[in-house]
PDB file of C-alpha atoms in Angstrom:
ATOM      1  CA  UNK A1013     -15.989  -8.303 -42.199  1.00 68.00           C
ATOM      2  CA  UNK A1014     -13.505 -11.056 -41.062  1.00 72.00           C
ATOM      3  CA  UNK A1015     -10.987  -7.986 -40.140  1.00 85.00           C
ATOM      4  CA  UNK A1016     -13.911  -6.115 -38.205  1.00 84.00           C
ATOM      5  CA  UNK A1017     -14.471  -8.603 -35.975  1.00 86.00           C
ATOM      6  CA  UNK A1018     -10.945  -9.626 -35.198  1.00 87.00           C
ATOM      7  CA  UNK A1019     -10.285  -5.533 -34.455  1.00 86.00           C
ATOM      8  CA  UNK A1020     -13.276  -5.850 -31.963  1.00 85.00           C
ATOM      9  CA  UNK A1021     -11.786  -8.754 -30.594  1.00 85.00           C
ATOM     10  CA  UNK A1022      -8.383  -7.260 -30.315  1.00 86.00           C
ATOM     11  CA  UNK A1023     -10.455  -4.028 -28.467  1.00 86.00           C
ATOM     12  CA  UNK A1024     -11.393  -6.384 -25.985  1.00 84.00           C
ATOM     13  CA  UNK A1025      -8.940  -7.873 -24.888  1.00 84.00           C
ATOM     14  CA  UNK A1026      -6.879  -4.896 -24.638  1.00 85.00           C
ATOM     15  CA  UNK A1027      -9.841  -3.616 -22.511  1.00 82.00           C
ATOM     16  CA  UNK A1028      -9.664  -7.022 -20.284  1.00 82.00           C
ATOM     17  CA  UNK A1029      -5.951  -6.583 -20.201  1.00 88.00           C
ATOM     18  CA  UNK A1030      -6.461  -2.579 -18.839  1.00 85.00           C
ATOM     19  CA  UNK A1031      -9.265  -3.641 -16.382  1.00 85.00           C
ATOM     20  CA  UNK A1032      -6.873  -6.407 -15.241  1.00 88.00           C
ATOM     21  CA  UNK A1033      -4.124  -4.101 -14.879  1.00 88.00           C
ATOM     22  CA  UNK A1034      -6.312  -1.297 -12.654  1.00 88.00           C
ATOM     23  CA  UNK A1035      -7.507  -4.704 -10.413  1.00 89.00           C
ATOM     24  CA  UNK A1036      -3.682  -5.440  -9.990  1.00 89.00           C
ATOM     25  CA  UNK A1037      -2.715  -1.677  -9.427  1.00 89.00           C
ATOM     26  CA  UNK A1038      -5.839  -1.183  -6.525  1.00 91.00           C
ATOM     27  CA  UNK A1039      -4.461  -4.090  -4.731  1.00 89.00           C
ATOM     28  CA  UNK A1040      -1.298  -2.896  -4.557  1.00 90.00           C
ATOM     29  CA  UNK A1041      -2.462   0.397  -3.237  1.00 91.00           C
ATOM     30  CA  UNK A1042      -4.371  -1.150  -1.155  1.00 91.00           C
ATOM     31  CA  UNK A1043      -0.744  -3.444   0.381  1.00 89.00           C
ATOM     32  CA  UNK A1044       0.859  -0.169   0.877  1.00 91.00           C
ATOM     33  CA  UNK A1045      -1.460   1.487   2.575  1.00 91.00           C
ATOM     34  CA  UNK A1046      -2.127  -1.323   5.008  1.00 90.00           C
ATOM     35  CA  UNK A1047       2.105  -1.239   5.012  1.00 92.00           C
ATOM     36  CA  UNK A1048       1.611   2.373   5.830  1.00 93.00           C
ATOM     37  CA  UNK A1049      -0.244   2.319   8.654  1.00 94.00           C
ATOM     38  CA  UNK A1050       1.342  -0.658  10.382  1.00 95.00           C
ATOM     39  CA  UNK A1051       4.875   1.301   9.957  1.00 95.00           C
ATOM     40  CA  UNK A1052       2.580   4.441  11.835  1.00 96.00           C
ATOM     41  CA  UNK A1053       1.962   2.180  14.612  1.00 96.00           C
ATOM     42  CA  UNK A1054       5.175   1.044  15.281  1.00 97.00           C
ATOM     43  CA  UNK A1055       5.753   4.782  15.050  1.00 97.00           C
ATOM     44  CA  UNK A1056       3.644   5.630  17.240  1.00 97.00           C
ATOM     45  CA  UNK A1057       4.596   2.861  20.114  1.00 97.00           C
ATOM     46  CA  UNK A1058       8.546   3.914  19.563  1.00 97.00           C
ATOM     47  CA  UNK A1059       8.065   7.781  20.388  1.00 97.00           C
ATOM     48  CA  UNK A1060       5.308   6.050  22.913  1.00 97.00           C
ATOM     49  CA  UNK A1061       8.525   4.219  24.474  1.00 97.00           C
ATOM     50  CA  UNK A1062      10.800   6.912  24.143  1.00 97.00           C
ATOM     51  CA  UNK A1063       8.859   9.555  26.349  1.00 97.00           C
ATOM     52  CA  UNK A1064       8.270   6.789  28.936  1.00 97.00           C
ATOM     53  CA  UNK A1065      12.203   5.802  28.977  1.00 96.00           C
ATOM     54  CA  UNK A1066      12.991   9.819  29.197  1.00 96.00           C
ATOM     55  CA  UNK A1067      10.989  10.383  32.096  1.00 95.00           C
ATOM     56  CA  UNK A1068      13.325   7.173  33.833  1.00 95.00           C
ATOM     57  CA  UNK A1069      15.853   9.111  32.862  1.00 94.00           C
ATOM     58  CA  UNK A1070      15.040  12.340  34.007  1.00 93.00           C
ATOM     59  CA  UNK A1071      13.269  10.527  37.510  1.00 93.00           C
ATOM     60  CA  UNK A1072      16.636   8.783  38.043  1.00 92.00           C
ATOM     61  CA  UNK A1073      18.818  11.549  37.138  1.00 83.00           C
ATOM     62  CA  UNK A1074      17.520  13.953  39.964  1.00 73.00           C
ATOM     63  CA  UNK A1075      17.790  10.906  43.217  1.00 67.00           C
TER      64      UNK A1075
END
């Protein structure tokens, strides 16, 4: 009996140890995506910047 419980036991705290681990892996999903999409912004705003500073370009180039 003594053995039986201390298996269960073991069982559970592997299963607190898993659950911790998924709790762990979701947050860092959850980092990098946030990560992601900031890095897609700035992105966004450089080819935003580039297309205004080529149209400088090409308005200065033909004076």
């Amino acid at each position: 009996m003594k053995d039986h419980e201390s298996r269960i036991r073991e069982i559970r705290n592997k299963a607190k140890t898993d659950s911790e681990q998924a709790l762990e892996y979701i947050a860092e999903s959850k980092r990098s995506a946030r990560r992601a999409r900031i890095l897609t912004a700035i992105n966004i705003a450089l080819v935003i910047f580039n297309a205004v500073m080529f149209a400088i370009y090409l308005m200065t180039e033909n004076r």
